[in-house]
PDB file of C-alpha atoms and ligand atoms in Angstrom:
ATOM      1  CA  MET A  80     171.816 -96.840-207.981  1.00 77.00           C
ATOM      2  CA  ASP A  81     174.088 -94.106-206.642  1.00 84.00           C
ATOM      3  CA  ASP A  82     175.231 -92.109-210.038  1.00 95.00           C
ATOM      4  CA  THR A  83     176.108 -88.795-210.730  1.00 94.00           C
ATOM      5  CA  TYR A  84     175.345 -87.003-213.637  1.00 93.00           C
ATOM      6  CA  THR A  85     177.711 -85.637-215.133  1.00 93.00           C
ATOM      7  CA  HIS A  86     176.756 -82.105-216.917  1.00 93.00           C
ATOM      8  CA  GLY A  87     173.919 -81.726-214.582  1.00 91.00           C
ATOM      9  CA  HIS A  88     171.643 -78.757-215.368  1.00 92.00           C
ATOM     10  CA  HIS A  89     172.706 -75.251-215.323  1.00 93.00           C
ATOM     11  CA  GLU A  90     171.349 -73.155-218.595  1.00 94.00           C
ATOM     12  CA  SER A  91     174.088 -73.144-220.535  1.00 92.00           C
ATOM     13  CA  VAL A  92     173.232 -76.814-220.227  1.00 93.00           C
ATOM     14  CA  LEU A  93     169.988 -76.414-221.182  1.00 94.00           C
ATOM     15  CA  ARG A  94     170.526 -74.305-224.144  1.00 95.00           C
ATOM     16  CA  SER A  95     171.489 -77.355-226.022  1.00 93.00           C
ATOM     17  CA  HIS A  96     168.884 -79.607-224.273  1.00 96.00           C
ATOM     18  CA  ARG A  97     166.100 -77.382-225.131  1.00 95.00           C
ATOM     19  CA  TRP A  98     167.118 -77.354-228.636  1.00 97.00           C
ATOM     20  CA  ARG A  99     166.817 -80.875-229.484  1.00 98.00           C
ATOM     21  CA  THR A 100     163.045 -81.871-231.378  1.00 98.00           C
ATOM     22  CA  VAL A 101     162.637 -85.523-233.173  1.00 98.00           C
ATOM     23  CA  GLU A 102     164.030 -84.917-236.126  1.00 97.00           C
ATOM     24  CA  ASN A 103     167.182 -83.643-235.119  1.00 98.00           C
ATOM     25  CA  SER A 104     167.666 -86.119-232.266  1.00 98.00           C
ATOM     26  CA  ALA A 105     164.901 -88.910-233.027  1.00 98.00           C
ATOM     27  CA  ALA A 106     164.894 -89.363-236.502  1.00 98.00           C
ATOM     28  CA  TYR A 107     165.714 -93.171-236.439  1.00 98.00           C
ATOM     29  CA  LEU A 108     162.171 -93.630-234.798  1.00 98.00           C
ATOM     30  CA  LEU A 109     160.495 -91.491-236.652  1.00 97.00           C
ATOM     31  CA  ALA A 110     158.707 -93.782-239.434  1.00 97.00           C
ATOM     32  CA  HIS A 111     157.514 -95.929-235.877  1.00 98.00           C
ATOM     33  CA  LEU A 112     155.682 -93.474-234.308  1.00 98.00           C
ATOM     34  CA  ASP A 113     152.039 -93.426-235.227  1.00 97.00           C
ATOM     35  CA  PRO A 114     148.853 -91.426-233.901  1.00 97.00           C
ATOM     36  CA  GLY A 115     147.197 -93.221-230.188  1.00 98.00           C
ATOM     37  CA  MET A 116     150.549 -94.831-229.006  1.00 98.00           C
ATOM     38  CA  HIS A 117     151.468 -94.248-225.700  1.00 98.00           C
ATOM     39  CA  VAL A 118     155.433 -93.768-224.986  1.00 98.00           C
ATOM     40  CA  LEU A 119     157.763 -93.554-222.083  1.00 98.00           C
ATOM     41  CA  ASP A 120     160.899 -90.877-222.531  1.00 98.00           C
ATOM     42  CA  VAL A 121     163.092 -92.295-219.841  1.00 98.00           C
ATOM     43  CA  GLY A 122     165.600 -89.229-218.467  1.00 98.00           C
ATOM     44  CA  CYS A 123     163.798 -86.404-220.797  1.00 98.00           C
ATOM     45  CA  GLY A 124     165.491 -83.453-218.771  1.00 98.00           C
ATOM     46  CA  PRO A 125     163.478 -80.036-219.940  1.00 98.00           C
ATOM     47  CA  GLY A 126     161.425 -82.181-222.185  1.00 98.00           C
ATOM     48  CA  THR A 127     161.316 -80.358-226.285  1.00 98.00           C
ATOM     49  CA  ILE A 128     161.559 -84.081-227.484  1.00 98.00           C
ATOM     50  CA  THR A 129     159.192 -85.840-224.365  1.00 98.00           C
ATOM     51  CA  LEU A 130     156.441 -82.517-226.012  1.00 98.00           C
ATOM     52  CA  ASP A 131     157.505 -83.522-229.941  1.00 98.00           C
ATOM     53  CA  LEU A 132     156.956 -87.094-229.355  1.00 98.00           C
ATOM     54  CA  ALA A 133     153.470 -85.963-227.698  1.00 98.00           C
ATOM     55  CA  ASN A 134     152.271 -83.710-230.844  1.00 96.00           C
ATOM     56  CA  ARG A 135     153.702 -86.817-233.245  1.00 97.00           C
ATOM     57  CA  VAL A 136     151.734 -89.723-231.331  1.00 98.00           C
ATOM     58  CA  ALA A 137     148.301 -87.460-230.618  1.00 96.00           C
ATOM     59  CA  PRO A 138     145.559 -89.094-229.153  1.00 96.00           C
ATOM     60  CA  GLY A 139     148.327 -91.078-227.870  1.00 98.00           C
ATOM     61  CA  THR A 140     150.205 -90.385-224.527  1.00 98.00           C
ATOM     62  CA  VAL A 141     153.819 -89.684-223.498  1.00 98.00           C
ATOM     63  CA  ILE A 142     155.148 -89.428-220.074  1.00 98.00           C
ATOM     64  CA  GLY A 143     158.388 -87.728-219.400  1.00 98.00           C
ATOM     65  CA  VAL A 144     160.677 -89.097-216.681  1.00 98.00           C
ATOM     66  CA  ASP A 145     163.972 -88.529-215.025  1.00 98.00           C
ATOM     67  CA  ASN A 146     165.579 -88.962-211.667  1.00 97.00           C
ATOM     68  CA  SER A 147     165.729 -84.555-211.037  1.00 97.00           C
ATOM     69  CA  PRO A 148     163.212 -82.970-209.647  1.00 97.00           C
ATOM     70  CA  GLU A 149     164.613 -79.689-210.850  1.00 97.00           C
ATOM     71  CA  ILE A 150     164.306 -80.415-214.015  1.00 98.00           C
ATOM     72  CA  ILE A 151     161.359 -81.937-214.306  1.00 98.00           C
ATOM     73  CA  ALA A 152     159.778 -79.279-212.835  1.00 97.00           C
ATOM     74  CA  VAL A 153     161.239 -77.008-215.844  1.00 97.00           C
ATOM     75  CA  ALA A 154     159.617 -79.536-218.097  1.00 98.00           C
ATOM     76  CA  GLU A 155     156.639 -79.196-216.841  1.00 97.00           C
ATOM     77  CA  GLN A 156     156.588 -75.245-217.262  1.00 96.00           C
ATOM     78  CA  ALA A 157     156.964 -76.086-220.715  1.00 97.00           C
ATOM     79  CA  ARG A 158     154.312 -78.688-220.905  1.00 96.00           C
ATOM     80  CA  VAL A 159     151.719 -75.524-219.744  1.00 96.00           C
ATOM     81  CA  ALA A 160     153.094 -73.165-222.260  1.00 95.00           C
ATOM     82  CA  ALA A 161     153.286 -75.050-225.328  1.00 94.00           C
ATOM     83  CA  LEU A 162     148.823 -76.003-224.282  1.00 92.00           C
ATOM     84  CA  CYS A 163     149.679 -79.916-224.907  1.00 92.00           C
ATOM     85  CA  ASP A 164     147.061 -81.874-222.685  1.00 92.00           C
ATOM     86  CA  ASN A 165     149.015 -85.282-223.907  1.00 97.00           C
ATOM     87  CA  VAL A 166     152.447 -85.383-222.289  1.00 98.00           C
ATOM     88  CA  GLY A 167     152.777 -86.035-218.796  1.00 97.00           C
ATOM     89  CA  PHE A 168     155.624 -84.969-216.424  1.00 98.00           C
ATOM     90  CA  ALA A 169     157.243 -87.454-213.498  1.00 98.00           C
ATOM     91  CA  ILE A 170     160.146 -87.785-210.872  1.00 98.00           C
ATOM     92  CA  GLY A 171     161.253 -91.266-211.637  1.00 98.00           C
ATOM     93  CA  ASP A 172     164.275 -93.479-211.881  1.00 97.00           C
ATOM     94  CA  THR A 173     165.232 -95.196-215.065  1.00 97.00           C
ATOM     95  CA  TYR A 174     166.902 -98.358-212.517  1.00 98.00           C
ATOM     96  CA  ALA A 175     162.933 -98.756-211.360  1.00 98.00           C
ATOM     97  CA  LEU A 176     160.313 -97.156-213.175  1.00 98.00           C
ATOM     98  CA  ASP A 177     157.179 -96.756-211.455  1.00 97.00           C
ATOM     99  CA  PHE A 178     154.886 -98.412-214.084  1.00 98.00           C
ATOM    100  CA  ASP A 179     152.984-101.702-213.971  1.00 97.00           C
ATOM    101  CA  ASP A 180     154.084-104.242-216.825  1.00 98.00           C
ATOM    102  CA  GLU A 181     153.992-104.320-220.655  1.00 97.00           C
ATOM    103  CA  HIS A 182     152.182-100.846-220.326  1.00 96.00           C
ATOM    104  CA  PHE A 183     153.976 -98.637-223.309  1.00 98.00           C
ATOM    105  CA  ASP A 184     154.378 -98.880-226.832  1.00 98.00           C
ATOM    106  CA  VAL A 185     157.118 -97.191-227.338  1.00 98.00           C
ATOM    107  CA  VAL A 186     160.427 -96.430-224.731  1.00 98.00           C
ATOM    108  CA  HIS A 187     162.796 -93.297-225.792  1.00 98.00           C
ATOM    109  CA  ALA A 188     166.171 -92.339-223.827  1.00 98.00           C
ATOM    110  CA  HIS A 189     168.147 -89.887-225.633  1.00 98.00           C
ATOM    111  CA  GLN A 190     171.334 -89.394-224.060  1.00 98.00           C
ATOM    112  CA  VAL A 191     170.999 -91.161-221.063  1.00 98.00           C
ATOM    113  CA  MET A 192     172.917 -94.687-221.369  1.00 98.00           C
ATOM    114  CA  GLN A 193     176.123 -93.138-222.167  1.00 98.00           C
ATOM    115  CA  HIS A 194     175.602 -91.687-217.925  1.00 98.00           C
ATOM    116  CA  LEU A 195     174.716 -94.947-216.256  1.00 98.00           C
ATOM    117  CA  THR A 196     177.047 -96.859-214.232  1.00 98.00           C
ATOM    118  CA  ASP A 197     175.210 -99.749-215.178  1.00 98.00           C
ATOM    119  CA  PRO A 198     172.997 -99.400-218.698  1.00 98.00           C
ATOM    120  CA  VAL A 199     172.046-103.178-219.191  1.00 98.00           C
ATOM    121  CA  ALA A 200     170.179-103.166-215.623  1.00 98.00           C
ATOM    122  CA  ALA A 201     168.483 -99.634-217.045  1.00 98.00           C
ATOM    123  CA  LEU A 202     167.223-101.351-219.885  1.00 98.00           C
ATOM    124  CA  THR A 203     166.300-104.833-218.408  1.00 98.00           C
ATOM    125  CA  GLU A 204     163.690-102.318-216.104  1.00 98.00           C
ATOM    126  CA  ILE A 205     162.864-101.050-219.688  1.00 98.00           C
ATOM    127  CA  ARG A 206     161.804-104.016-221.481  1.00 98.00           C
ATOM    128  CA  ARG A 207     159.563-104.920-218.119  1.00 98.00           C
ATOM    129  CA  VAL A 208     157.356-101.733-218.756  1.00 98.00           C
ATOM    130  CA  LEU A 209     157.673-102.323-222.932  1.00 98.00           C
ATOM    131  CA  THR A 210     154.059-104.418-224.394  1.00 98.00           C
ATOM    132  CA  PRO A 211     155.340-107.467-225.825  1.00 96.00           C
ATOM    133  CA  ASP A 212     155.618-106.014-229.496  1.00 95.00           C
ATOM    134  CA  GLY A 213     157.042-103.028-227.703  1.00 98.00           C
ATOM    135  CA  LEU A 214     160.163-100.482-229.159  1.00 98.00           C
ATOM    136  CA  LEU A 215     162.823 -99.737-227.989  1.00 98.00           C
ATOM    137  CA  ALA A 216     164.369 -96.093-229.107  1.00 98.00           C
ATOM    138  CA  ILE A 217     167.942 -95.499-227.834  1.00 98.00           C
ATOM    139  CA  ARG A 218     170.479 -93.044-228.786  1.00 98.00           C
ATOM    140  CA  ASP A 219     174.128 -91.479-227.199  1.00 98.00           C
ATOM    141  CA  GLN A 220     176.867 -90.091-228.541  1.00 98.00           C
ATOM    142  CA  ASP A 221     180.547 -91.979-229.352  1.00 98.00           C
ATOM    143  CA  LEU A 222     182.618 -89.031-227.751  1.00 97.00           C
ATOM    144  CA  SER A 223     185.784 -90.233-229.606  1.00 96.00           C
ATOM    145  CA  ALA A 224     184.437 -90.225-232.549  1.00 97.00           C
ATOM    146  CA  GLN A 225     183.231 -86.578-232.684  1.00 96.00           C
ATOM    147  CA  ALA A 226     185.630 -85.052-234.955  1.00 97.00           C
ATOM    148  CA  ILE A 227     186.333 -81.399-234.658  1.00 97.00           C
ATOM    149  CA  ALA A 228     188.221 -78.913-237.150  1.00 97.00           C
ATOM    150  CA  PRO A 229     190.724 -76.708-236.843  1.00 97.00           C
ATOM    151  CA  PHE A 230     192.965 -78.608-234.646  1.00 94.00           C
ATOM    152  CA  ASP A 231     193.743 -77.114-231.375  1.00 96.00           C
ATOM    153  CA  ALA A 232     195.728 -78.903-228.258  1.00 97.00           C
ATOM    154  CA  ARG A 233     192.606 -76.962-226.082  1.00 98.00           C
ATOM    155  CA  LEU A 234     189.904 -78.710-227.610  1.00 97.00           C
ATOM    156  CA  ARG A 235     191.549 -81.825-227.827  1.00 96.00           C
ATOM    157  CA  ARG A 236     192.204 -81.882-223.590  1.00 98.00           C
ATOM    158  CA  TRP A 237     188.523 -80.931-223.430  1.00 97.00           C
ATOM    159  CA  THR A 238     187.655 -84.880-225.179  1.00 97.00           C
ATOM    160  CA  GLU A 239     190.079 -86.264-222.935  1.00 97.00           C
ATOM    161  CA  LEU A 240     188.660 -84.153-219.688  1.00 98.00           C
ATOM    162  CA  HIS A 241     185.580 -84.770-220.177  1.00 96.00           C
ATOM    163  CA  ARG A 242     186.372 -89.191-220.581  1.00 97.00           C
ATOM    164  CA  GLU A 243     188.122 -88.797-217.445  1.00 98.00           C
ATOM    165  CA  VAL A 244     185.341 -86.880-215.505  1.00 98.00           C
ATOM    166  CA  TYR A 245     183.100 -89.674-216.774  1.00 97.00           C
ATOM    167  CA  ALA A 246     185.231 -92.123-215.915  1.00 97.00           C
ATOM    168  CA  ARG A 247     185.107 -91.402-212.507  1.00 97.00           C
ATOM    169  CA  ASN A 248     181.445 -91.311-212.778  1.00 97.00           C
ATOM    170  CA  SER A 249     182.011 -94.984-214.066  1.00 97.00           C
ATOM    171  CA  ALA A 250     179.762 -93.642-216.869  1.00 98.00           C
ATOM    172  CA  GLU A 251     180.769 -94.362-220.673  1.00 98.00           C
ATOM    173  CA  PRO A 252     180.751 -91.487-223.551  1.00 98.00           C
ATOM    174  CA  ASN A 253     181.452 -93.710-225.572  1.00 98.00           C
ATOM    175  CA  ALA A 254     178.090 -94.994-225.166  1.00 98.00           C
ATOM    176  CA  GLY A 255     177.035 -95.653-228.799  1.00 98.00           C
ATOM    177  CA  ARG A 256     179.331 -97.659-229.968  1.00 98.00           C
ATOM    178  CA  TYR A 257     178.316-100.009-226.794  1.00 98.00           C
ATOM    179  CA  LEU A 258     174.605 -99.777-227.062  1.00 98.00           C
ATOM    180  CA  LEU A 259     174.330-102.821-229.369  1.00 98.00           C
ATOM    181  CA  ASN A 260     176.166-105.148-226.922  1.00 98.00           C
ATOM    182  CA  TRP A 261     173.809-103.700-223.904  1.00 98.00           C
ATOM    183  CA  VAL A 262     170.678-104.305-225.874  1.00 98.00           C
ATOM    184  CA  ARG A 263     171.158-107.850-226.433  1.00 98.00           C
ATOM    185  CA  ARG A 264     172.858-108.371-222.192  1.00 98.00           C
ATOM    186  CA  ALA A 265     169.283-106.840-221.715  1.00 98.00           C
ATOM    187  CA  GLY A 266     167.349-108.894-223.727  1.00 98.00           C
ATOM    188  CA  PHE A 267     165.489-107.847-226.619  1.00 98.00           C
ATOM    189  CA  SER A 268     165.502-109.161-230.046  1.00 96.00           C
ATOM    190  CA  ASP A 269     165.139-107.524-233.843  1.00 97.00           C
ATOM    191  CA  ILE A 270     168.147-105.263-233.288  1.00 98.00           C
ATOM    192  CA  THR A 271     169.001-102.279-235.782  1.00 98.00           C
ATOM    193  CA  LEU A 272     171.871-100.242-234.875  1.00 98.00           C
ATOM    194  CA  SER A 273     172.405 -97.117-236.771  1.00 98.00           C
ATOM    195  CA  SER A 274     174.688 -93.767-236.132  1.00 98.00           C
ATOM    196  CA  SER A 275     173.769 -89.925-236.975  1.00 98.00           C
ATOM    197  CA  THR A 276     176.041 -86.762-236.510  1.00 98.00           C
ATOM    198  CA  TRP A 277     174.708 -83.566-235.146  1.00 98.00           C
ATOM    199  CA  THR A 278     176.569 -81.157-237.703  1.00 98.00           C
ATOM    200  CA  PHE A 279     177.592 -77.277-236.296  1.00 98.00           C
ATOM    201  CA  ALA A 280     179.592 -75.668-239.170  1.00 98.00           C
ATOM    202  CA  ASP A 281     177.961 -72.585-239.946  1.00 97.00           C
ATOM    203  CA  THR A 282     178.120 -68.878-238.606  1.00 97.00           C
ATOM    204  CA  GLU A 283     175.107 -69.428-236.316  1.00 97.00           C
ATOM    205  CA  THR A 284     175.501 -72.444-235.214  1.00 98.00           C
ATOM    206  CA  ARG A 285     178.725 -72.558-234.723  1.00 98.00           C
ATOM    207  CA  ALA A 286     178.734 -69.410-232.602  1.00 97.00           C
ATOM    208  CA  TRP A 287     175.605 -71.110-230.224  1.00 98.00           C
ATOM    209  CA  TRP A 288     177.567 -74.120-229.802  1.00 98.00           C
ATOM    210  CA  GLY A 289     181.271 -72.823-229.139  1.00 98.00           C
ATOM    211  CA  THR A 290     179.433 -70.602-226.381  1.00 97.00           C
ATOM    212  CA  LEU A 291     177.481 -72.782-224.717  1.00 97.00           C
ATOM    213  CA  TRP A 292     180.296 -75.218-224.299  1.00 97.00           C
ATOM    214  CA  ALA A 293     183.075 -72.379-223.287  1.00 97.00           C
ATOM    215  CA  ASP A 294     180.183 -71.220-220.850  1.00 97.00           C
ATOM    216  CA  ARG A 295     179.610 -75.620-219.315  1.00 97.00           C
ATOM    217  CA  CYS A 296     183.472 -74.977-219.210  1.00 97.00           C
ATOM    218  CA  LEU A 297     183.118 -72.520-216.256  1.00 97.00           C
ATOM    219  CA  HIS A 298     179.599 -73.193-214.678  1.00 96.00           C
ATOM    220  CA  SER A 299     177.824 -76.410-215.012  1.00 95.00           C
ATOM    221  CA  SER A 300     178.527 -79.663-213.360  1.00 95.00           C
ATOM    222  CA  PHE A 301     181.113 -80.812-215.424  1.00 96.00           C
ATOM    223  CA  ALA A 302     183.098 -77.987-214.772  1.00 96.00           C
ATOM    224  CA  GLU A 303     182.893 -78.706-210.790  1.00 97.00           C
ATOM    225  CA  GLN A 304     182.987 -82.006-211.013  1.00 97.00           C
ATOM    226  CA  ALA A 305     186.588 -81.975-213.002  1.00 97.00           C
ATOM    227  CA  VAL A 306     188.047 -79.218-210.264  1.00 97.00           C
ATOM    228  CA  ALA A 307     186.313 -81.711-207.777  1.00 97.00           C
ATOM    229  CA  TYR A 308     188.000 -84.576-208.601  1.00 97.00           C
ATOM    230  CA  GLY A 309     191.232 -82.502-208.825  1.00 98.00           C
ATOM    231  CA  LEU A 310     191.221 -83.615-212.525  1.00 98.00           C
ATOM    232  CA  SER A 311     191.320 -79.955-213.848  1.00 98.00           C
ATOM    233  CA  ASP A 312     191.638 -76.585-212.408  1.00 98.00           C
ATOM    234  CA  GLN A 313     190.410 -73.100-212.674  1.00 97.00           C
ATOM    235  CA  THR A 314     192.679 -71.501-214.827  1.00 98.00           C
ATOM    236  CA  GLU A 315     192.834 -74.664-217.687  1.00 98.00           C
ATOM    237  CA  LEU A 316     188.301 -74.870-217.686  1.00 98.00           C
ATOM    238  CA  LYS A 317     189.282 -70.894-218.254  1.00 98.00           C
ATOM    239  CA  GLY A 318     191.840 -71.944-221.499  1.00 98.00           C
ATOM    240  CA  LEU A 319     189.377 -74.716-222.563  1.00 98.00           C
ATOM    241  CA  ALA A 320     186.143 -71.744-222.473  1.00 98.00           C
ATOM    242  CA  ASP A 321     188.964 -69.795-224.900  1.00 98.00           C
ATOM    243  CA  ALA A 322     189.419 -72.043-226.723  1.00 98.00           C
ATOM    244  CA  TRP A 323     185.863 -72.695-227.667  1.00 98.00           C
ATOM    245  CA  ARG A 324     185.253 -69.063-227.695  1.00 98.00           C
ATOM    246  CA  GLU A 325     187.633 -68.535-230.789  1.00 98.00           C
ATOM    247  CA  TRP A 326     186.774 -72.081-232.834  1.00 98.00           C
ATOM    248  CA  SER A 327     183.218 -70.847-232.629  1.00 98.00           C
ATOM    249  CA  VAL A 328     184.183 -67.337-234.957  1.00 97.00           C
ATOM    250  CA  GLN A 329     186.391 -69.393-237.037  1.00 97.00           C
ATOM    251  CA  PRO A 330     185.122 -69.303-240.325  1.00 97.00           C
ATOM    252  CA  ASP A 331     186.902 -73.092-241.313  1.00 97.00           C
ATOM    253  CA  ALA A 332     185.396 -74.241-237.444  1.00 98.00           C
ATOM    254  CA  CYS A 333     183.575 -77.266-238.009  1.00 98.00           C
ATOM    255  CA  ILE A 334     182.511 -80.014-234.977  1.00 98.00           C
ATOM    256  CA  PHE A 335     180.840 -83.702-236.097  1.00 98.00           C
ATOM    257  CA  CYS A 336     179.042 -84.900-233.126  1.00 98.00           C
ATOM    258  CA  VAL A 337     178.965 -89.079-233.360  1.00 98.00           C
ATOM    259  CA  HIS A 338     175.595 -90.904-231.587  1.00 98.00           C
ATOM    260  CA  GLY A 339     174.770 -94.536-231.914  1.00 98.00           C
ATOM    261  CA  GLU A 340     171.297 -95.833-232.031  1.00 98.00           C
ATOM    262  CA  VAL A 341     169.010 -98.703-231.170  1.00 98.00           C
ATOM    263  CA  LEU A 342     166.055 -99.833-232.220  1.00 98.00           C
ATOM    264  CA  ALA A 343     165.484-103.082-230.851  1.00 98.00           C
ATOM    265  CA  ARG A 344     161.736-105.520-230.269  1.00 98.00           C
ATOM    266  CA  ARG A 345     160.989-106.837-226.615  1.00 95.00           C
TER     267      ARG A 345
HETATM  268  C1  SAM B 120     172.073 -85.598-221.703  1.00 70.33           C
HETATM  269  S1  SAM B 120     170.776 -85.528-220.419  1.00 70.33           S
HETATM  270  C2  SAM B 120     169.471 -85.920-221.813  1.00 70.33           C
HETATM  271  C3  SAM B 120     167.863 -85.488-221.553  1.00 70.33           C
HETATM  272  C4  SAM B 120     166.989 -85.180-223.036  1.00 70.33           C
HETATM  273  N1  SAM B 120     167.080 -87.124-223.081  1.00 70.33           N
HETATM  274  C5  SAM B 120     167.713 -84.980-224.309  1.00 70.33           C
HETATM  275  O1  SAM B 120     168.334 -85.506-224.950  1.00 70.33           O
HETATM  276  O2  SAM B 120     167.221 -83.118-224.383  1.00 70.33           O
HETATM  277  C6  SAM B 120     170.558 -86.596-219.629  1.00 70.33           C
HETATM  278  C7  SAM B 120     169.286 -86.755-218.819  1.00 70.33           C
HETATM  279  O3  SAM B 120     169.112 -88.240-218.127  1.00 70.33           O
HETATM  280  C8  SAM B 120     168.778 -87.632-217.063  1.00 70.33           C
HETATM  281  N2  SAM B 120     168.733 -89.243-215.571  1.00 70.33           N
HETATM  282  C9  SAM B 120     170.053 -89.562-215.155  1.00 70.33           C
HETATM  283  N3  SAM B 120     170.218 -91.077-215.101  1.00 70.33           N
HETATM  284  C10 SAM B 120     168.650 -90.824-214.779  1.00 70.33           C
HETATM  285  C11 SAM B 120     168.000 -92.528-214.068  1.00 70.33           C
HETATM  286  N4  SAM B 120     169.179 -93.143-213.537  1.00 70.33           N
HETATM  287  N5  SAM B 120     166.632 -92.415-213.810  1.00 70.33           N
HETATM  288  C12 SAM B 120     166.139 -91.015-215.301  1.00 70.33           C
HETATM  289  N6  SAM B 120     166.714 -90.252-215.300  1.00 70.33           N
HETATM  290  C13 SAM B 120     168.317 -89.675-215.126  1.00 70.33           C
HETATM  291  C14 SAM B 120     169.302 -86.826-216.291  1.00 70.33           C
HETATM  292  O4  SAM B 120     169.267 -85.733-215.363  1.00 70.33           O
HETATM  293  C15 SAM B 120     169.345 -85.712-217.356  1.00 70.33           C
HETATM  294  O5  SAM B 120     167.987 -84.884-217.347  1.00 70.33           O
END
């Protein structure tokens, strides 16, 4: 597949991805993780969730794959720094996984389906590498369900621009609400859909989220694509960045980032 990943791996993007843990991004999976399990983390990015999974299933093993060589090198550095010997990182494509059939007890993917042009094909391939009673765990954002206060027309435009860039990439920013449909079509059974949010609404997390998004509006692949696709320009992007910086210091600012999440059996 010739998919285009909307966000890229600029430092401002990784600032957000590196914050992620099993607890804040895969809590729905926690009760199903046991020592000794073999886990695949698809689209692992910088690998903080992957490393956390490895701690939780040791002496089992975790493999993180991502189709970006650049981010796999970053994840490998994190693995070395964490002295974690039951995890490995490899370049890999979720549409064509380089593993035998029925290989993993759990396949996890966080915020990956939303970026794919054919999530059902990816889920069908993931199903192939799961053991007969293996568990799928996927979580994706639902952009249109996101709530931001106080109201700011520029932040509403930020949401619209996101939708427009994803659409040009034939991807789905509201993936959270479609996970159930996609997982059913890929042939999974025993499906449980739930939802959860990230909430940023205190001085520290507002400053972190607002600043990283201000930087992403100026420097990430999202910004580059928005301009290249003729959807925005540097003046508008600077305005969006300003809006996020202003939001980040308001004492009553809050954001709820809504996600859908699915557990399903092969
Ligand atoms: C939003 S990031 C999520 C990273 C990580 N799962 C996390 O939550 O921190 C999505 C990741 O999926 C990767 N990706 C996109 N398309 C992929 C594909 N076809 N196969 C494997 N990885 C893919 C991107 O390179 C990116 O690192």
